[in-house]
Short mmCIF file of C-alpha atoms and ligand atoms in Angstrom, two decimals:
data_model
loop_
_atom_site.label_atom_id
_atom_site.label_comp_id
_atom_site.label_asym_id
_atom_site.label_seq_id
_atom_site.Cartn_x
_atom_site.Cartn_y
_atom_site.Cartn_z
CA MET A 1 126.82 87.00 109.14
CA ASN A 2 125.14 87.91 106.46
CA LYS A 3 123.66 91.85 106.13
CA PRO A 4 120.00 92.08 106.00
CA LEU A 5 118.72 92.67 102.67
CA GLY A 6 117.80 96.32 102.20
CA ILE A 7 113.61 97.05 101.51
CA THR A 8 112.97 97.44 98.12
CA VAL A 9 110.87 100.18 96.82
CA SER A 10 108.45 97.93 95.16
CA ARG A 11 108.63 95.61 98.27
CA HIS A 12 107.58 98.72 100.25
CA ILE A 13 104.47 99.97 98.07
CA LEU A 14 103.22 96.34 97.63
CA ASP A 15 103.66 95.90 101.87
CA SER A 16 101.95 99.74 101.94
CA GLN A 17 99.15 97.88 99.66
CA ARG A 18 98.67 94.84 102.01
CA LEU A 19 97.59 97.44 104.88
CA HIS A 20 94.40 98.13 102.48
CA PRO A 21 92.64 94.74 101.95
CA GLN A 22 90.41 96.61 99.31
CA ALA A 23 93.34 97.95 97.34
CA THR A 24 93.59 96.85 93.79
CA GLY A 25 96.81 96.91 93.59
CA GLU A 26 96.57 99.85 90.38
CA LEU A 27 98.01 102.71 92.89
CA SER A 28 101.21 100.09 93.28
CA GLY A 29 101.63 99.56 89.77
CA LEU A 30 101.09 103.09 88.46
CA LEU A 31 103.85 103.84 90.86
CA GLY A 32 106.08 101.05 89.70
CA GLU A 33 106.00 102.32 86.07
CA LEU A 34 106.86 105.94 87.43
CA ILE A 35 110.00 104.52 89.28
CA VAL A 36 110.94 102.96 85.88
CA ALA A 37 110.65 105.81 83.82
CA ALA A 38 112.43 107.88 86.58
CA LYS A 39 115.39 105.31 86.34
CA THR A 40 115.61 105.79 82.58
CA ILE A 41 115.57 109.91 83.16
CA SER A 42 118.43 109.20 85.94
CA ALA A 43 120.56 107.46 83.45
CA GLU A 44 120.22 110.11 81.12
CA VAL A 45 120.95 112.83 83.23
CA ASN A 46 124.28 110.97 84.52
CA MET A 47 125.05 110.87 80.72
CA ALA A 48 124.78 114.38 80.43
CA GLY A 49 128.10 115.87 80.44
CA LEU A 50 128.86 113.24 77.95
CA ALA A 51 126.15 114.37 75.43
CA ASP A 52 128.45 117.35 74.01
CA ILE A 53 131.72 115.32 74.08
CA LEU A 54 130.23 112.62 72.16
CA GLY A 55 128.13 114.91 69.70
CA GLN A 56 124.54 116.37 70.10
CA SER A 57 124.14 115.33 66.75
CA GLY A 58 125.98 112.43 66.02
CA ARG A 59 124.44 110.38 69.05
CA VAL A 60 121.51 108.42 68.98
CA ASN A 61 119.44 106.70 71.59
CA VAL A 62 118.23 103.44 72.08
CA GLN A 63 114.75 104.39 70.23
CA GLY A 64 116.84 105.79 66.98
CA GLU A 65 116.29 109.24 68.00
CA LYS A 66 118.93 111.87 67.97
CA VAL A 67 119.83 113.23 71.40
CA GLN A 68 117.83 115.80 72.33
CA LYS A 69 117.57 118.38 75.04
CA LEU A 70 117.41 116.47 78.18
CA ASP A 71 114.36 118.27 79.83
CA GLU A 72 112.42 117.41 76.74
CA LEU A 73 113.98 113.99 76.69
CA ALA A 74 112.68 113.29 80.25
CA ASN A 75 109.25 114.57 79.14
CA SER A 76 109.05 112.14 76.19
CA THR A 77 110.43 109.43 78.19
CA PHE A 78 107.57 109.94 80.94
CA LYS A 79 104.67 110.56 78.66
CA ARG A 80 105.71 107.40 76.35
CA ARG A 81 106.13 105.08 79.63
CA MET A 82 102.91 106.97 81.40
CA ALA A 83 100.72 106.74 78.33
CA ARG A 84 100.57 103.09 78.03
CA CYS A 85 100.80 102.08 81.98
CA GLY A 86 96.89 101.15 81.98
CA TYR A 87 96.29 103.26 85.45
CA LEU A 88 96.14 107.31 83.95
CA CYS A 89 93.35 108.79 82.05
CA VAL A 90 95.33 111.75 81.28
CA MET A 91 98.33 113.37 81.92
CA ALA A 92 99.80 117.45 82.31
CA SER A 93 103.58 118.13 81.79
CA GLU A 94 105.64 121.47 82.92
CA GLU A 95 106.88 121.03 79.21
CA GLU A 96 103.30 121.11 77.09
CA ASP A 97 100.62 123.42 77.02
CA GLU A 98 97.85 121.06 76.61
CA ILE A 99 96.86 118.07 78.54
CA ILE A 100 98.58 114.73 77.35
CA PRO A 101 95.68 112.24 76.41
CA VAL A 102 96.57 108.34 77.18
CA ALA A 103 96.80 105.69 74.73
CA GLU A 104 93.61 104.60 73.47
CA GLY A 105 92.50 101.16 74.97
CA TYR A 106 94.74 101.99 78.24
CA GLU A 107 92.79 103.90 80.03
CA GLY A 108 92.78 103.90 83.81
CA LYS A 109 91.73 105.37 86.76
CA TYR A 110 94.07 107.98 87.73
CA THR A 111 95.49 111.20 86.68
CA LEU A 112 99.43 112.36 86.69
CA ALA A 113 100.96 115.91 86.50
CA PHE A 114 104.56 115.95 86.79
CA ASP A 115 107.42 118.17 86.08
CA PRO A 116 109.36 116.05 84.11
CA LEU A 117 112.98 117.86 84.82
CA ASP A 118 112.77 120.62 87.31
CA GLY A 119 115.27 123.41 87.86
CA SER A 120 116.85 122.47 84.08
CA SER A 121 118.78 125.28 83.89
CA ASN A 122 121.33 123.56 86.32
CA ILE A 123 121.90 120.90 84.07
CA ASP A 124 124.81 122.48 82.44
CA VAL A 125 126.61 123.56 85.59
CA ASN A 126 125.66 119.50 87.21
CA VAL A 127 123.55 121.04 89.86
CA SER A 128 120.96 118.76 91.39
CA ILE A 129 118.24 118.41 89.45
CA GLY A 130 114.79 116.57 89.96
CA THR A 131 111.40 115.41 88.59
CA ILE A 132 108.33 115.95 90.45
CA PHE A 133 104.84 113.93 90.16
CA SER A 134 101.30 114.14 91.51
CA ILE A 135 98.82 111.87 90.80
CA HIS A 136 94.90 111.93 91.98
CA ARG A 137 91.79 109.61 91.15
CA ARG A 138 90.09 110.60 88.29
CA ARG A 139 86.53 112.71 88.57
CA SER A 140 84.93 111.76 84.67
CA GLY A 141 83.69 107.77 84.69
CA SER A 142 85.50 106.10 81.79
CA GLY A 143 87.12 106.46 78.89
CA GLN A 144 89.71 109.41 78.23
CA GLY A 145 90.45 111.72 81.14
CA ASN A 146 89.84 115.34 80.53
CA VAL A 147 91.12 118.98 82.24
CA ALA A 148 88.66 118.35 84.56
CA ASP A 149 90.39 115.41 86.07
CA LEU A 150 93.38 117.19 86.57
CA LEU A 151 92.45 120.48 88.08
CA GLN A 152 91.84 119.45 91.42
CA LYS A 153 93.01 120.47 94.60
CA GLY A 154 96.38 119.50 95.99
CA ARG A 155 94.47 117.99 99.27
CA ASN A 156 92.76 114.83 97.19
CA GLN A 157 96.11 113.80 95.94
CA VAL A 158 96.38 110.14 96.04
CA ALA A 159 100.38 109.88 95.92
CA ALA A 160 103.10 112.39 95.72
CA GLY A 161 106.78 112.48 95.54
CA TYR A 162 109.91 113.50 93.58
CA ILE A 163 113.08 111.79 92.34
CA ILE A 164 116.41 114.08 92.87
CA TYR A 165 119.42 113.29 90.29
CA GLY A 166 122.39 114.46 92.88
CA SER A 167 125.24 112.60 94.22
CA SER A 168 123.15 109.70 93.91
CA THR A 169 119.56 109.20 92.77
CA MET A 170 116.05 109.15 95.45
CA LEU A 171 112.96 108.60 95.11
CA VAL A 172 110.91 110.06 97.91
CA TYR A 173 107.11 109.80 98.21
CA THR A 174 104.08 109.78 100.21
CA THR A 175 100.51 108.25 99.39
CA GLY A 176 99.45 110.09 102.47
CA GLU A 177 100.97 107.65 105.28
CA GLY A 178 104.44 109.40 106.19
CA VAL A 179 106.92 110.34 103.84
CA HIS A 180 109.77 107.72 102.71
CA GLY A 181 112.92 107.98 100.74
CA PHE A 182 114.67 105.36 98.53
CA THR A 183 118.22 105.86 96.89
CA LEU A 184 119.07 104.19 93.80
CA ASP A 185 121.88 101.59 93.98
CA PRO A 186 123.08 101.92 89.95
CA SER A 187 125.18 98.61 90.24
CA VAL A 188 121.67 96.58 91.15
CA GLY A 189 119.34 99.21 89.42
CA GLU A 190 117.27 98.78 92.60
CA PHE A 191 115.65 102.04 94.62
CA TYR A 192 116.35 100.61 98.65
CA LEU A 193 114.63 102.15 101.66
CA SER A 194 117.33 104.32 103.35
CA HIS A 195 114.93 107.07 105.08
CA PRO A 196 111.69 105.67 106.00
CA ASP A 197 108.97 107.80 107.70
CA ILE A 198 111.08 111.31 107.32
CA MET A 199 109.95 114.27 109.66
CA MET A 200 111.23 117.50 109.15
CA PRO A 201 112.39 119.65 111.84
CA THR A 202 109.31 122.31 112.82
CA LYS A 203 111.95 125.11 113.01
CA SER A 204 114.91 125.29 111.56
CA LYS A 205 118.25 127.06 110.85
CA TYR A 206 118.06 127.38 107.16
CA TYR A 207 116.08 129.83 105.49
CA SER A 208 116.34 129.86 101.17
CA VAL A 209 114.85 132.36 98.83
CA ASN A 210 115.93 134.03 96.18
CA GLU A 211 116.91 137.63 97.49
CA GLY A 212 117.84 139.19 93.98
CA ASN A 213 114.51 139.55 93.49
CA HIS A 214 114.23 142.06 97.35
CA ARG A 215 113.23 145.07 95.41
CA TYR A 216 110.03 143.33 94.08
CA TRP A 217 108.95 141.77 97.42
CA SER A 218 106.23 143.19 99.54
CA GLU A 219 107.05 144.88 103.03
CA GLY A 220 105.88 141.62 105.03
CA MET A 221 108.39 139.47 103.21
CA ARG A 222 111.25 142.36 103.54
CA ARG A 223 110.56 142.40 106.53
CA TYR A 224 111.01 138.92 107.52
CA ILE A 225 113.83 138.33 105.39
CA GLU A 226 115.74 141.10 107.98
CA TYR A 227 114.10 138.82 111.05
CA VAL A 228 116.00 135.89 109.95
CA LYS A 229 119.14 137.47 109.58
CA GLU A 230 118.94 138.77 113.12
CA GLU A 231 120.81 137.06 116.04
CA ASP A 232 118.27 134.23 117.02
CA LYS A 233 118.01 134.47 120.79
CA ALA A 234 118.38 130.28 121.55
CA THR A 235 121.41 130.03 118.97
CA HIS A 236 122.79 133.32 119.08
CA ARG A 237 123.15 133.08 115.39
CA PRO A 238 121.07 134.18 112.45
CA TYR A 239 119.52 131.76 110.28
CA SER A 240 121.77 130.71 107.23
CA ALA A 241 121.14 131.13 103.25
CA ARG A 242 120.64 128.00 101.24
CA TYR A 243 119.67 128.61 97.72
CA ILE A 244 120.42 126.05 94.92
CA GLY A 245 117.77 127.33 92.62
CA SER A 246 116.74 124.05 92.13
CA MET A 247 113.33 123.38 94.33
CA VAL A 248 113.80 119.53 94.25
CA ALA A 249 117.33 120.12 95.78
CA ASP A 250 116.28 122.70 98.10
CA LEU A 251 113.41 121.47 99.39
CA HIS A 252 114.71 117.81 99.46
CA ARG A 253 117.54 119.38 102.01
CA ASN A 254 114.87 120.92 104.14
CA LEU A 255 113.19 118.03 104.25
CA ILE A 256 116.25 116.03 105.69
CA SER A 257 117.91 119.23 107.49
CA GLY A 258 114.97 121.25 107.85
CA GLY A 259 114.32 124.74 106.53
CA ILE A 260 111.79 127.01 105.22
CA PHE A 261 111.82 127.84 101.22
CA LEU A 262 110.21 130.87 99.57
CA TYR A 263 108.94 132.06 96.23
CA PRO A 264 106.68 135.03 96.94
CA ARG A 265 104.77 136.75 94.54
CA ASP A 266 106.81 139.48 92.83
CA SER A 267 104.68 142.01 92.08
CA LYS A 268 106.38 144.23 89.51
CA ASP A 269 107.03 141.58 87.31
CA PRO A 270 103.98 141.15 85.08
CA ALA A 271 105.00 138.13 84.07
CA LYS A 272 104.96 136.95 87.17
CA PRO A 273 102.07 137.87 88.99
CA ALA A 274 102.14 135.10 91.30
CA GLY A 275 105.63 134.21 92.14
CA LYS A 276 107.37 131.50 89.72
CA LEU A 277 106.15 127.99 90.60
CA ARG A 278 103.48 126.12 89.57
CA LEU A 279 100.84 124.66 91.81
CA LEU A 280 99.78 121.30 89.94
CA TYR A 281 103.21 119.90 89.62
CA GLU A 282 105.44 122.01 91.57
CA ALA A 283 103.79 123.70 94.95
CA ALA A 284 101.05 121.00 95.41
CA PRO A 285 102.95 118.06 95.43
CA PHE A 286 105.79 119.22 97.48
CA ALA A 287 102.58 120.78 99.78
CA PHE A 288 101.41 117.21 100.52
CA ILE A 289 104.76 115.79 101.09
CA VAL A 290 105.98 118.76 103.13
CA GLU A 291 102.83 118.21 105.42
CA GLN A 292 103.36 114.49 105.59
CA ALA A 293 106.38 115.30 107.12
CA GLY A 294 105.19 117.70 109.88
CA GLY A 295 105.65 120.74 107.72
CA ARG A 296 103.42 123.19 106.40
CA ALA A 297 102.94 125.04 103.01
CA ILE A 298 101.20 127.97 102.28
CA THR A 299 100.89 131.11 99.96
CA ASP A 300 102.48 134.70 101.25
CA ASP A 301 99.25 135.61 101.82
CA GLY A 302 98.23 132.66 104.07
CA HIS A 303 96.17 129.74 102.24
CA GLU A 304 97.12 126.65 102.71
CA ILE A 305 98.39 125.22 99.30
CA LEU A 306 96.74 122.23 99.63
CA ASP A 307 93.32 123.56 99.49
CA ILE A 308 93.59 126.06 96.49
CA GLU A 309 90.94 125.18 93.63
CA PRO A 310 93.36 125.15 90.16
CA SER A 311 91.61 126.99 87.82
CA ASP A 312 94.15 126.54 84.83
CA LEU A 313 96.78 123.59 84.05
CA HIS A 314 100.39 125.92 84.75
CA GLN A 315 98.94 128.34 86.88
CA ARG A 316 101.38 129.75 89.32
CA VAL A 317 101.47 129.93 93.16
CA PRO A 318 103.10 132.29 95.45
CA LEU A 319 104.84 129.76 97.58
CA VAL A 320 105.93 129.22 101.27
CA ILE A 321 107.19 126.20 102.68
CA GLY A 322 109.17 124.43 105.39
CA GLY A 323 108.88 123.52 108.96
CA ARG A 324 106.00 124.21 110.85
CA LYS A 325 106.93 127.20 112.93
CA ASP A 326 109.03 128.60 110.62
CA VAL A 327 106.04 128.84 108.40
CA GLU A 328 104.12 130.11 111.04
CA VAL A 329 106.66 133.03 111.76
CA ALA A 330 107.09 133.88 108.51
CA GLU A 331 102.95 134.03 108.05
CA ALA A 332 102.73 136.45 110.50
CA PHE A 333 105.30 138.59 109.25
CA LEU A 334 103.66 138.45 106.02
CA ALA A 335 100.34 139.25 107.08
CA GLY A 336 101.55 142.36 108.79
CA LYS A 337 101.36 141.23 112.38
CA ARG A 338 104.72 141.58 113.35
P1 LIG B 1 111.70 125.36 86.04
O1 LIG B 1 110.75 124.36 86.43
O2 LIG B 1 111.64 125.99 84.56
O3 LIG B 1 113.20 124.75 86.10
O4 LIG B 1 111.60 126.41 87.29
C1 LIG B 1 111.73 125.75 88.22
C2 LIG B 1 112.71 126.50 89.45
C3 LIG B 1 112.61 125.90 90.55
O5 LIG B 1 113.16 124.38 90.49
C4 LIG B 1 113.27 126.64 91.33
O6 LIG B 1 113.35 126.72 92.70
C5 LIG B 1 112.99 128.10 90.96
O7 LIG B 1 112.92 127.65 89.57
C6 LIG B 1 114.06 128.88 90.63
O8 LIG B 1 113.77 130.15 90.24
P2 LIG B 1 114.75 131.54 90.15
O9 LIG B 1 115.84 131.18 89.10
O10 LIG B 1 114.03 132.83 89.55
O11 LIG B 1 115.60 131.49 91.67
MG1 LIG B 2 109.85 123.25 86.96
#
């Protein structure tokens, strides 16, 4: 008997679109373009170890340019493809201070905020890294978009997702109707549905935090981390620590296996008044994904990440994200109630 054919990500997107007869197909088109950009970056990431061997200066890529640093390359790959996709009016990237305009004549109705290669300090040591994206509908009428189109709260996201370049490349995304994961088959260059309707455990046995920052934490934060190290009444074991230092990899693991991830504020460091992670293209898209998977994302003082009105493209936000029950317990410690 023939094996059943896998569901490709494009099939999945089109099937979801069919459930909305009023849909124009623009969001599907936009996701399709993002996927092509992701596959291009995936191919580059897989070659990263060879870049040194082949010689940074000698190697020339398909566009005839010298090989760039991988995060810059990921940024320009994303930017160039998406600027002409015809579905966007403006973009923002972690790699660029200002908004990124789209090509003239290609303006569309959506905005895109992205982190082209999150966790890029891990590239040299072959640890999983990823691309994160967040899509909103524009606020302005037509033509080129502006910064206000991008400065929208996470709750208004139309879609969000990430690509993890790990032992295999995976795409995980949501359009507000569940979270779906696809694994790239590199032999055919297609993403196939491998993790339909991801739901994360409400309570877990893993915590992820950079404990090296312990001395800068609030009292509540310190007490919470002491608590997870105590013996759990049900499991007779403390939580286990899991921290890769690559948000996409840490949160991907937590999404699949359960866990809580924290990057709280770091009050003694004036350069990091609100933790490290950025609201628009790190915290908000993951908050949308995690909520859709049954979890929750808050700041370390109890505000829902998705309800924060952004004031700056690159603003940072203290983040507590994970299974609903785990976050609830952390919230009580952080509020001084436990
Ligand atoms: P980046 O966007 O410069 O790569 O920084 C974000 C990364 C996250 O992936 C990760 O969770 C965090 O920084 C780790 O920070 P730290 O090394 O302070 O623990
Ligand atoms: Mg980042």
